[in-house]
Every structure is written in structure tokens, then in C-alpha cells.
Short mmCIF file of C-alpha atoms and ligand atoms in Angstrom, two decimals:
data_model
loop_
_atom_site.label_atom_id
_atom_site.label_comp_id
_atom_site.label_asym_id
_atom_site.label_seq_id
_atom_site.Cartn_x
_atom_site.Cartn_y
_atom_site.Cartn_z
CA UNK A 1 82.84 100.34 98.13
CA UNK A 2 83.53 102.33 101.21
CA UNK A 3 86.24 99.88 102.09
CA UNK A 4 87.85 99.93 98.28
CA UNK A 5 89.11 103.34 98.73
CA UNK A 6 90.80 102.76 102.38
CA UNK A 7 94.36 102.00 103.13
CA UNK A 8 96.23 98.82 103.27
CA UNK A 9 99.24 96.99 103.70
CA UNK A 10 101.00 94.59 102.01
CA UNK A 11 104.24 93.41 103.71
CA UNK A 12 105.85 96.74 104.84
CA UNK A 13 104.24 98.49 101.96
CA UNK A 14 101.32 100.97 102.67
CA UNK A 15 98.75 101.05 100.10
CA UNK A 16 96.29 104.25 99.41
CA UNK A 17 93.49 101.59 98.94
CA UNK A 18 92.81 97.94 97.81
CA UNK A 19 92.61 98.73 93.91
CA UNK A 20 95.64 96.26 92.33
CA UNK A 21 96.33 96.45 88.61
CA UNK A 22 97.44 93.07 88.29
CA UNK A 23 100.47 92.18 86.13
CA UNK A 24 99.67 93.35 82.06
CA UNK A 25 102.50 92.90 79.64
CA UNK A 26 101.92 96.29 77.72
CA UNK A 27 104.16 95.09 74.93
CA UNK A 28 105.53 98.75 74.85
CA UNK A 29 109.13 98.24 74.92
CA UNK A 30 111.64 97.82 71.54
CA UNK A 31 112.13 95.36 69.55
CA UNK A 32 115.50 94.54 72.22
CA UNK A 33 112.95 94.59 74.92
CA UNK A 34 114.02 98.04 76.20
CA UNK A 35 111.15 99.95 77.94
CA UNK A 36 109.95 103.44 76.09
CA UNK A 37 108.59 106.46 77.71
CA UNK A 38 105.27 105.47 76.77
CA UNK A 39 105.18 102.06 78.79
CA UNK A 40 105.98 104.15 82.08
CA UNK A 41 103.42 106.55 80.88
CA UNK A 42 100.62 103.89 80.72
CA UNK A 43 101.85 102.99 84.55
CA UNK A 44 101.44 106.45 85.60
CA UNK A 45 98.31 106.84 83.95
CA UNK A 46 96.80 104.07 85.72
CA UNK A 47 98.07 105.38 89.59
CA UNK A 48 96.72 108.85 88.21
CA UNK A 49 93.42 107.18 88.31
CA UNK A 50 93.22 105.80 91.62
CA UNK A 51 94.97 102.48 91.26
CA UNK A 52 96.58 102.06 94.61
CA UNK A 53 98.87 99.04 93.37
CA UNK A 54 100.52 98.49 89.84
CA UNK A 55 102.24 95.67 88.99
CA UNK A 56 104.18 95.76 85.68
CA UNK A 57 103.73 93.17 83.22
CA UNK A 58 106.48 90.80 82.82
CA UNK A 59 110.28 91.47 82.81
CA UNK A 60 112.21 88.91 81.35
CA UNK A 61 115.16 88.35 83.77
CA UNK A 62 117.10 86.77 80.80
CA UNK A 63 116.98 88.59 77.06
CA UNK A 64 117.33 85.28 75.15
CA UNK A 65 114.26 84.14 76.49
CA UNK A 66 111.82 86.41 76.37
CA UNK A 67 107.87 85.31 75.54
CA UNK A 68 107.40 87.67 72.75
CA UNK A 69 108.35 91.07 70.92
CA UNK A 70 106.62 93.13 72.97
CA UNK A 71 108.56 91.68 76.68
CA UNK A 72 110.66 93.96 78.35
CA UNK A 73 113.99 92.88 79.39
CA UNK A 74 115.34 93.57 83.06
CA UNK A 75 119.30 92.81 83.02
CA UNK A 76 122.44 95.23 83.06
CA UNK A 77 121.26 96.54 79.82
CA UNK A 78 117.88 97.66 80.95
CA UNK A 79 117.87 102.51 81.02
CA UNK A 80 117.16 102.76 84.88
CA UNK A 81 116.34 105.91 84.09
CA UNK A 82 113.05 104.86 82.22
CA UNK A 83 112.11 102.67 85.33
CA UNK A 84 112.70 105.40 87.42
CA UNK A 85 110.42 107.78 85.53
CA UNK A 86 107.92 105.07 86.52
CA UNK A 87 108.68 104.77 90.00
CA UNK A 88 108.47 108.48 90.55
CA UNK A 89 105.21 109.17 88.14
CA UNK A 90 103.14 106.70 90.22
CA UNK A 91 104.39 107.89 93.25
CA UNK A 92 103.42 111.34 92.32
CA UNK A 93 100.08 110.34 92.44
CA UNK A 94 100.41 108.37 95.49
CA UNK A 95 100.35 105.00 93.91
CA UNK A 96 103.01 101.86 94.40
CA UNK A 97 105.08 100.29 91.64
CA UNK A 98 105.83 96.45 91.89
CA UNK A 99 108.02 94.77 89.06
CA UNK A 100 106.64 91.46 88.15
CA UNK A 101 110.16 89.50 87.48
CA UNK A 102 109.74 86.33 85.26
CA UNK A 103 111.26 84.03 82.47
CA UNK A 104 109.53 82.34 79.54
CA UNK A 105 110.59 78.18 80.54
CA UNK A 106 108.82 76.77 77.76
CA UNK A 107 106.84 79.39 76.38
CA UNK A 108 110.02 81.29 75.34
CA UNK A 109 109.85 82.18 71.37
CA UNK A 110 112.74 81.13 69.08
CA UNK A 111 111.80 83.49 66.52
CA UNK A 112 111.77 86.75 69.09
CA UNK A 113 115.06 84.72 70.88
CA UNK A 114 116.87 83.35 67.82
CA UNK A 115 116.80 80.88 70.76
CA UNK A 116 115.27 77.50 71.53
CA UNK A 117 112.53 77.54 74.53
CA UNK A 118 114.35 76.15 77.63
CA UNK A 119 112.25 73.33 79.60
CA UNK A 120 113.31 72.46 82.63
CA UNK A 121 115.80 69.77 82.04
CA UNK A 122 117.47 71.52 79.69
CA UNK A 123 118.97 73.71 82.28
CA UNK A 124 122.77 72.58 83.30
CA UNK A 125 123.27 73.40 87.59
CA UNK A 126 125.51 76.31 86.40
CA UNK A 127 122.54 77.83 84.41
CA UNK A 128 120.42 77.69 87.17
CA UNK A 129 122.74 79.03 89.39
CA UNK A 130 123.22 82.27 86.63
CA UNK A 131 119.24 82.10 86.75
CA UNK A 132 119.26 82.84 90.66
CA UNK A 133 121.83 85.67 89.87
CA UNK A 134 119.98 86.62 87.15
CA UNK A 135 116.87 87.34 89.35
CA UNK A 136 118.79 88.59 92.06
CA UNK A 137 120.07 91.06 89.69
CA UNK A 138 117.23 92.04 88.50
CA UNK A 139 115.20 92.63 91.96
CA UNK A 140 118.44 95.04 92.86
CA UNK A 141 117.88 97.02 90.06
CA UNK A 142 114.43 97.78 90.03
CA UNK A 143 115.10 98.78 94.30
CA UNK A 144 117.86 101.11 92.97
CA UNK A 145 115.43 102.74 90.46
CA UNK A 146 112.58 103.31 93.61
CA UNK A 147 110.58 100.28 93.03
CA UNK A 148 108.15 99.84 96.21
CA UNK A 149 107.92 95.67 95.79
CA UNK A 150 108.48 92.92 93.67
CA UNK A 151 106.53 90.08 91.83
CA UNK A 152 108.02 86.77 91.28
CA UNK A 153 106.05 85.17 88.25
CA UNK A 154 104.99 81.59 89.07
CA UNK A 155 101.76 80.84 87.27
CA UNK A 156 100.68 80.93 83.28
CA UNK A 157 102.91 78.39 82.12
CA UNK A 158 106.31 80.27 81.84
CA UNK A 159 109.73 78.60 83.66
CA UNK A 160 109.00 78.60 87.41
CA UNK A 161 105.59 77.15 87.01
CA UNK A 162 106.69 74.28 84.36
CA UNK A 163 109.38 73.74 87.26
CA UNK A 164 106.28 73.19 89.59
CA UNK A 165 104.34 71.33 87.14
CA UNK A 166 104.85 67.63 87.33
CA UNK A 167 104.00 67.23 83.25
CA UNK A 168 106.09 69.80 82.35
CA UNK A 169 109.02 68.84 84.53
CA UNK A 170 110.56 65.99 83.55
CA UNK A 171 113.86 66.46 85.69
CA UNK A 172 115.02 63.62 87.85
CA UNK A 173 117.79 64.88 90.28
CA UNK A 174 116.87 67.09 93.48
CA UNK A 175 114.99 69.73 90.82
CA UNK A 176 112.28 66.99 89.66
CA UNK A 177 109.94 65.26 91.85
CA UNK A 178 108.24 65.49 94.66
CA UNK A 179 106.62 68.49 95.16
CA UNK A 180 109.97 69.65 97.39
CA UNK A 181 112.38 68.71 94.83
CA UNK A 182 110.07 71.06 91.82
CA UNK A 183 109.81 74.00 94.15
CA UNK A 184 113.61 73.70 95.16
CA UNK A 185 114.78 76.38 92.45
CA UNK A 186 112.10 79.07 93.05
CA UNK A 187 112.83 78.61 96.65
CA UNK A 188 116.66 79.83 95.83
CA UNK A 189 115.18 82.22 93.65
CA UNK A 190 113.17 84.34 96.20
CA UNK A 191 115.76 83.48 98.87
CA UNK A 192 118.23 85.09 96.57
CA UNK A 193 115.91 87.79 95.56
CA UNK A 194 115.17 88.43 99.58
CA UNK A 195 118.71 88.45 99.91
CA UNK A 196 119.02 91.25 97.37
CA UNK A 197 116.60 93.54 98.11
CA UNK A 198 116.38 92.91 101.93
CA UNK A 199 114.21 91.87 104.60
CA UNK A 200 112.03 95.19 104.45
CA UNK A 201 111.50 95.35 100.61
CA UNK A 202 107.74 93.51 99.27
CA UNK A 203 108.28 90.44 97.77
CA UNK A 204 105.22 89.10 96.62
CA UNK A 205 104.36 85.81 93.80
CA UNK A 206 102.10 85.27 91.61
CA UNK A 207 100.95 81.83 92.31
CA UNK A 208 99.77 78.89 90.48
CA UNK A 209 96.40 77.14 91.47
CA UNK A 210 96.57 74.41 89.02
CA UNK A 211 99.49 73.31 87.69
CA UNK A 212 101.43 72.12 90.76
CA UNK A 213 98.73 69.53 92.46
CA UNK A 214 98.60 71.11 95.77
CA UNK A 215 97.94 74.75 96.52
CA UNK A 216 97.72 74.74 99.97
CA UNK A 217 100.95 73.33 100.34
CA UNK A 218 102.42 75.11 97.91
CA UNK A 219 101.38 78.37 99.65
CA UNK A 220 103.00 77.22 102.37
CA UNK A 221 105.91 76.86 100.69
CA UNK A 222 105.91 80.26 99.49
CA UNK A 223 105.54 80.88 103.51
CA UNK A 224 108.48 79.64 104.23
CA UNK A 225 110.62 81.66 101.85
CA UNK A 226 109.20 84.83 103.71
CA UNK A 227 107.29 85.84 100.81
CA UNK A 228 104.94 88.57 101.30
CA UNK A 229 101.76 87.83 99.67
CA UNK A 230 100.56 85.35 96.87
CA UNK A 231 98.27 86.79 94.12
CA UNK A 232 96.34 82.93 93.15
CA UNK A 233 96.38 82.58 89.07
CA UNK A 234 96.41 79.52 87.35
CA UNK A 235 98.76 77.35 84.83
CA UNK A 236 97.71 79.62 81.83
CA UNK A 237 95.14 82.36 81.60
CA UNK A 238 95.13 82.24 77.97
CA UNK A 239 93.85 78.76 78.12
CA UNK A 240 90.66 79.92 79.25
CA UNK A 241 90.74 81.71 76.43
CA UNK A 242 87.74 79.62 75.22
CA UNK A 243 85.77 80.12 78.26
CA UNK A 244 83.00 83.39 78.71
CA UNK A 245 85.95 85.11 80.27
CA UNK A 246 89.71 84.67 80.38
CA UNK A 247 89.44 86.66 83.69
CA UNK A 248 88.17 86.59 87.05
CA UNK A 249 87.07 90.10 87.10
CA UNK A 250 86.39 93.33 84.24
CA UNK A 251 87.99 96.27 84.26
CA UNK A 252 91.39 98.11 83.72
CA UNK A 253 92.62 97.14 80.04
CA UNK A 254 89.31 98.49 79.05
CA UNK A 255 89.33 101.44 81.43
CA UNK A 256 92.19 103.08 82.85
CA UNK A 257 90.24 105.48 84.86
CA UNK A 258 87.86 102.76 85.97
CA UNK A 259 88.99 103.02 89.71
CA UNK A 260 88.62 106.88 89.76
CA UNK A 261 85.22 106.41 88.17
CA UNK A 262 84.46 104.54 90.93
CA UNK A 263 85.33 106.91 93.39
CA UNK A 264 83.97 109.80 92.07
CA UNK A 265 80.65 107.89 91.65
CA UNK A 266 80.56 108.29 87.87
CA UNK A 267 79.93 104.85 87.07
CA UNK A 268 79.77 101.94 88.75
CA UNK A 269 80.29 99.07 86.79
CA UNK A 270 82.72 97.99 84.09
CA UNK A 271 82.13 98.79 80.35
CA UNK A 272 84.64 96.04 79.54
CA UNK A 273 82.33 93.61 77.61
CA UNK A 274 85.09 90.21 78.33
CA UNK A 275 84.71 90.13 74.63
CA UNK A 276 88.15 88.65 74.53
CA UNK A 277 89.87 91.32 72.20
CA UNK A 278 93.01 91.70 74.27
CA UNK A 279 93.91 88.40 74.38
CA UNK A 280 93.36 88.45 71.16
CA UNK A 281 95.57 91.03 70.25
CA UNK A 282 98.31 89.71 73.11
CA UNK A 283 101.56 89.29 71.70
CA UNK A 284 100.92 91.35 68.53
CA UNK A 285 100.84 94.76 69.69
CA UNK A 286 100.72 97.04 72.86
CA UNK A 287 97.27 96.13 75.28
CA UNK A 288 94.15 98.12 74.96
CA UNK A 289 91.14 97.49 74.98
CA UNK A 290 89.85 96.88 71.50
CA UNK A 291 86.99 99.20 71.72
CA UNK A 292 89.37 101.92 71.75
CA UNK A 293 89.96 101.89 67.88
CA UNK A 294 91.02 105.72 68.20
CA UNK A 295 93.95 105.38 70.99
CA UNK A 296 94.89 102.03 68.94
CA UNK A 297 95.59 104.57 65.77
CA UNK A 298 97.17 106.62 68.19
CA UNK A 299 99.85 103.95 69.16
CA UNK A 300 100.09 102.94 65.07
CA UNK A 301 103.42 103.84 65.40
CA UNK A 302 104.72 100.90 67.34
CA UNK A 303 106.17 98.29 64.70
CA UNK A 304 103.84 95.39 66.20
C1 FMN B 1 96.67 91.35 77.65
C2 FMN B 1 97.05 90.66 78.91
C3 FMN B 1 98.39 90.66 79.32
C4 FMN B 1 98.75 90.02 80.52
N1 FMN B 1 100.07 90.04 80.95
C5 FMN B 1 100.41 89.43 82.11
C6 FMN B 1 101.73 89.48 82.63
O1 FMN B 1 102.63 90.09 82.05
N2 FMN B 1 101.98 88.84 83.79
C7 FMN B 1 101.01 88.15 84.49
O2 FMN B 1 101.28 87.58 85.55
N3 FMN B 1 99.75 88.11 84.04
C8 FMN B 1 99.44 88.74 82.87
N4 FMN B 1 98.15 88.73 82.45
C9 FMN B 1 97.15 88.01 83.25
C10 FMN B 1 96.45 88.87 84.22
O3 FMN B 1 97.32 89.52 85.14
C11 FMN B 1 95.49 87.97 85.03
O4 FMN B 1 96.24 87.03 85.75
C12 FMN B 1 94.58 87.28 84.05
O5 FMN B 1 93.83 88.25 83.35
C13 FMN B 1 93.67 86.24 84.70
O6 FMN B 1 93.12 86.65 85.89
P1 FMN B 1 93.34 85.73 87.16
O7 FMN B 1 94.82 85.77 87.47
O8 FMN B 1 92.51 86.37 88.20
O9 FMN B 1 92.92 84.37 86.77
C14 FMN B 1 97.76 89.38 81.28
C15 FMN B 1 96.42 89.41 80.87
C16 FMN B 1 96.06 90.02 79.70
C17 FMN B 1 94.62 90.03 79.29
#
């Protein structure tokens, strides 16, 4: 416990302690994928309570392929302004801010999209060369707006792990393959991305344990492209849905404040009960714990 609450580093980034929020998609933006007040709120309120690291949930680097109603879109159109009120409100409260960066490959929705899902080989070169920009782009942005680090998205089934995923990537030029030739587009991704934001900026992947054959190697991969850190998932956490517990460990959907419970010494265990509610609820309306019947009326005015 001791150790929880003392500082770290991650890449150049200096952490208050080891508490990470890992990625959530909070489904709190528009209908357009636009982030509200109230999604940077949620971030803040987590940092307020002792979470050293927050990662947002998913940003969809493209807004015709986003994974459901509730996915925020990072692209020209995206208010800086509203990611900067994030940035700042978790650095108030000496927390970071890293913006998990993504796109939906196959798990895309047409009816969100008015867009087929794309798969891998139904990218053309040019569209994966926008797709590099598109990141790049992206990365830039959330820097501008006082981001601390960034997330590439790798794991849970979306594009850049059915690129890694020899069933789900059925290409057969230099993209399909060998394990080289299926990691050869998210190596120009965080190239371009390290480009963008610079050698001193975070840059940091969510990695997938399962779906690519070979972790080891693949984290040496990731090595190579200077990344800073690998947070190890797996092809899709939703398929463990079935499983006692979607998750590796309890906590912050349920409680918030569960880190600064811990500190003070209030409690020292989770009350999340891995019941299974918010993946239940995933995709139809912003995450909470659902326990929490009163903050869910709270939030009844959100349209999903
Ligand atoms: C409601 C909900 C939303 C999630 N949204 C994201 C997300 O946007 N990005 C992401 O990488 N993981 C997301 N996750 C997955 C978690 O970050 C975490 O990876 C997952 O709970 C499994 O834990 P594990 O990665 O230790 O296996 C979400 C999980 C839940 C329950």
C-alpha cells in the first residue's frame, strides 16, 4: 500500500503514484461524437480522488467509424477547448491525462456510421496512408490542448489488433502475413504519431496478449517504435464477458473515489461486486456502475 501512493515515471512523465484508470469509454459525448462538459468532468473527478494516471476511453481517429453512439471523435472537428478543460481539471489535482487514440477495424457500427465496418483488406494504400495522418493528427491535437501522453489502442478487437490478428487479417501484400508484414501499419502509425508529438511526449499502447500469436515478440516490436510502455489486454474484454469477471482487477467504474479511500484508510477493498452490469450497459448509455441507480437518474438526460 505504502508503495501505491509513491511517485513514478512513465517515459518522461512523472506520476503522483501508481493508481492508473485504465482506458473507459464513458459514452458521454453527442450523438456526432463531440465530448460534453460532463465527460471531462468524470476525468477530473477521478484525478480529484487520487488517481495518479487517467486514460480516456477511446477516441475514434476517424468519425465514420466509430464503435458506437456513445465514442468520441478526435479529428479537426473535435472543441479543444473541452479537452483542455480536461487537461487542466486533472492537473489541478495533480493527476495526468493520456488520450487513448483508436479506430473501430471491424467492430465499427453501420448504423452509428451510416458506414460499413472496414476489415483490413478493405483498406486501399491511400486510406492507410490518410489513417497514419489521421492519427498523427489526432496525437497533435490532444498535445496542443495539454495532454501529458498518449495511448495507441491495439487490443479488444478494433482495427490495429484485427491488423495483428492472423484470422482477422486476411491481407496478402506487405500488410498481411508474417507477423512483420501485420504489425507494418501500426509501426507507421506510432512512428508517425512519435513524429507528431515528439521524442519527449508519452506514447504508450495498449497491447494485445492474444490475438497476435506472439507477445513477446510483439512487445518487442512495440520496442522498437520507441514506445513508452505497453498496458497487456487481450483480443476482446467483452468476450470474457461470460467468465466470473470481464476484468483483471475491481474498482473504479464502481468507485470513483476508490483510490482516495484507499489512502485515507477508509476502506480497503473494492465494493464493486464484478457483477457484470457495465458491460452490460456498454454501448447503451454513459458507464457507471449499476449499483448507482441514483447518479444513473441523474445522467437520464443523455439520449442513450
Ligand atoms: C464499460 C467499459 C468500457 C471500456 N472502454 C474501454 C476503452 O475505451 N478502451 C480500452 O482500451 N478499454 C476499455 N475497457 C476495458 C478496460 O480498460 C480493461 O481493459 C478491461 O476492463 C479488461 O481489463 P484487462 O485489460 O486488465 O484485461 C472498457 C471496460 C469497460 C468495463
Amino acid at each position: 500500500m505504502d508503495l501505491l501512493f509513491t511517485p513514478a515515471k512513465l517515459g518522461t512523465c512523472e506520476l503522483k503514484n501508481r493508481i492508473v484508470r485504465s482506458a473507459t469509454n464513458e459514452h458521454l459525448s453527442d450523438e456526432k461524437g463531440q465530448v460534453t462538459p460532463l465527460w471531462a468532468d468524470t476525468l477530473i473527478e477521478l484525478a480529484k480522488n487520487e488517481v495518479g494516471l487517467v486514460i480516456t476511453g477511446h477516441f475514434c481517429v476517424d468519425k465514420m467509424q466509430r464503435a458506437d453512439a456513445g465514442q468520441p471523435v478526435l479529428d479537426e472537428t473535435t472543441d479543444e477547448s473541452l479537452l483542455r478543460r480536461a487537461c487542466d481539471g486533472v492537473h489541478r489535482y495533480g493527476g495526468k491525462l493520456f488520450f487513448q487514440l483508436s479506430h473501430s477495424g471491424i467492430k465499427g457500427v453501420e448504423s452509428v456510421n451510416g458506414a460499413p465496418p472496414k476489415h483490413p483488406e478493405d483498406f486501399t494504400r491511400e486510406e492507410l496512408d490518410r489513417l497514419v495522418e489521421q492519427f498523427a493528427f489526432a496525437v497533435k491535437k490532444c498535445k496542443e490542448s495539454g495532454a501529458d501522453g498518449v495511448q495507441v489502442h491495439n487490443a479488444h478487437g478494433y482495427l490495429l489488433s484485427n491488423f495483428l490478428n492472423p484470422e482477422e487479417n486476411l491481407r496478402t501484400d506487405e500488410y498481411g502475413g508474417s507477423l512483420e508484414n501485420r504489425f507494418r501499419l501500426i509501426e507507421r502509425i506510432l512512428r508517425a504519431v512519435r513524429a507528431a508529438c515528439g521524442a519527449d511526449f508519452p506514447m504508450i499502447v495498449k497491447a494485445d496478449s492474444n490475438g497476435c500469436g506472439d507477445l513477446p515478440a510483439l512487445l518487442q516490436l512495440y520496442e522498437c517504435c520507441g514506445v513508452d510502455g505497453a498496458e497487456v489486454s487481450g483480443i476482446d474484454f467483452n468476450r470474457r464477458a461470460g467468465q466470473k469477471t470481464p476484468f483483471y482487477l475491481d474498482a473504479l467504474i464502481c468507485e470513483p473515489d476508490f483510490a482516495a479511500k484507499l489512502k485515507s484508510g477508509a476502506q480497503d477493498g473494492s465494493k464493486c461486486l464484478a457483477c457484470n452490469g457495465c458491460c452490460t450497459i456498454y454501448r447503451k448509455r454513459f458507464v457507471r456502475c449499476v449499483q448507482h441507480q441514483d447518479e444513473i437518474e441523474q445522467f437520464k438526460t443523455i439520449p442513450w
